Coordinates of C-alpha atoms and ligand atoms in Angstrom, one line a residue:
M1 CA 28.2 26.8 20.0
A2 CA 27.5 23.1 19.9
S3 CA 24.2 23.4 18.1
G4 CA 22.9 20.1 16.9
A5 CA 24.8 18.2 19.6
I6 CA 22.7 15.3 21.0
P7 CA 22.3 15.4 24.8
G8 CA 23.4 12.1 26.4
G9 CA 25.9 11.4 23.6
Q10 CA 23.6 8.8 21.9
P11 CA 24.4 8.7 18.2
E12 CA 21.4 9.2 16.0
E13 CA 20.5 6.3 13.8
D14 CA 18.3 6.2 10.7
H15 CA 17.5 2.6 11.1
S16 CA 16.1 0.4 13.8
N17 CA 17.7 -2.5 15.7
Y18 CA 15.7 -4.8 13.5
G19 CA 17.2 -3.7 10.2
D20 CA 16.2 -1.4 7.4
M21 CA 12.6 -0.5 8.1
G22 CA 12.0 0.9 4.6
K23 CA 13.0 -2.5 3.1
A24 CA 11.1 -4.3 5.8
K25 CA 7.9 -2.4 4.9
E26 CA 8.4 -3.1 1.2
F27 CA 8.7 -6.8 2.2
V28 CA 5.3 -6.6 4.0
K29 CA 3.7 -4.8 1.0
E30 CA 5.0 -7.5 -1.3
H31 CA 3.5 -10.2 0.9
M32 CA 0.2 -8.4 1.3
G33 CA -0.3 -7.3 -2.3
D34 CA -2.9 -4.5 -2.7
K35 CA -4.0 -5.0 0.8
G36 CA -0.6 -3.9 2.0
K37 CA -1.0 -0.5 0.5
S38 CA -3.7 0.6 2.9
L39 CA -2.0 -0.5 6.1
T40 CA -1.4 2.0 8.8
E41 CA 2.1 2.4 10.2
K42 CA 1.1 0.3 13.3
E43 CA -0.5 -2.4 11.1
E44 CA 2.7 -2.6 9.1
L45 CA 4.7 -3.1 12.3
L46 CA 2.3 -5.7 13.5
M47 CA 2.6 -7.5 10.2
L48 CA 6.4 -7.5 10.5
F49 CA 6.2 -8.7 14.0
S50 CA 3.8 -11.5 13.1
L51 CA 6.0 -12.6 10.2
H52 CA 8.9 -13.1 12.5
D53 CA 6.9 -14.6 15.4
S54 CA 7.0 -18.0 13.8
N55 CA 5.6 -19.9 16.8
K56 CA 2.9 -17.3 17.3
D57 CA 3.4 -16.9 21.0
G58 CA 3.3 -13.1 20.8
H59 CA 7.1 -12.7 21.5
L60 CA 10.2 -12.6 19.4
D61 CA 12.8 -14.9 21.0
G62 CA 16.5 -15.2 20.1
I63 CA 15.8 -17.7 17.3
E64 CA 13.1 -15.6 15.7
L65 CA 15.2 -12.4 16.0
R66 CA 18.0 -14.3 14.2
A67 CA 15.7 -15.3 11.5
A68 CA 14.5 -11.7 11.2
F69 CA 18.0 -10.4 10.8
S70 CA 18.7 -13.0 8.2
D71 CA 15.7 -11.9 6.2
Y72 CA 17.1 -8.3 5.9
K73 CA 20.4 -9.6 4.8
Q74 CA 19.0 -11.4 1.8
G75 CA 19.9 -9.8 -1.5
A76 CA 22.8 -8.0 0.2
P77 CA 25.7 -10.5 0.2
E78 CA 28.2 -7.8 0.8
S79 CA 26.7 -7.2 4.2
A80 CA 26.6 -10.9 5.1
V81 CA 27.2 -11.2 8.9
S82 CA 29.0 -13.8 10.9
L83 CA 27.2 -15.8 13.5
E84 CA 29.2 -13.9 16.1
T85 CA 28.0 -10.5 14.8
M86 CA 24.4 -11.9 14.6
M87 CA 24.6 -12.9 18.2
S88 CA 25.8 -9.5 19.3
M89 CA 23.0 -7.8 17.3
I90 CA 20.5 -10.0 19.1
D91 CA 22.2 -9.2 22.5
H92 CA 22.0 -5.5 21.6
V93 CA 18.3 -5.7 20.8
L94 CA 17.5 -7.7 24.0
D95 CA 19.6 -5.4 26.0
E96 CA 17.9 -2.3 24.7
D97 CA 14.4 -3.3 24.0
D98 CA 13.6 -6.2 26.4
T99 CA 12.4 -3.9 29.1
D100 CA 11.0 -6.7 31.3
N101 CA 14.1 -8.8 30.9
D102 CA 12.3 -12.1 30.0
G103 CA 14.7 -12.7 27.2
K104 CA 12.1 -12.1 24.5
I105 CA 10.7 -9.1 22.7
S106 CA 6.9 -8.7 23.2
W107 CA 4.7 -6.8 20.8
E108 CA 4.6 -3.9 23.2
E109 CA 8.4 -3.8 23.5
Y110 CA 8.7 -4.0 19.8
L111 CA 6.2 -1.2 19.2
I112 CA 7.9 1.0 21.8
S113 CA 11.4 0.4 20.2
Q114 CA 10.1 1.2 16.7
K115 CA 8.4 4.4 17.9
Y116 CA 11.6 5.3 19.7
H117 CA 13.8 4.7 16.7
E118 CA 11.5 6.5 14.3
G119 CA 11.5 9.5 16.6
Ligands
CA1 CA1 7.7 -16.4 19.1
CA2 CA1 10.5 -8.8 27.1

């Protein structure tokens, strides 16, 4: 019996497309200080989203996604990624999460992707 097999053949991942969420949330809490401790899950995500939406247009574009990935790589030089890898990570995110295909991740798309990944 193939108990535990995942229908559809999608491998289960314990991290999201946007990097290590545990680390990312710590990052938010550090930025927020005491205030960060009382944030709901959704508020934490919104904080993360806002942090990376540097031009505050409500979308993460390719440049902002790249900056977001760079953030998570700080302090982990052994996982430093090449520009090529970075671009394919961004392509992957847009491919999977950009549901209206405008080339950017909206807050709604981001939220949906995080819910999906956290199961
Ligand atoms: Ca933006
Ligand atoms: Ca979109």
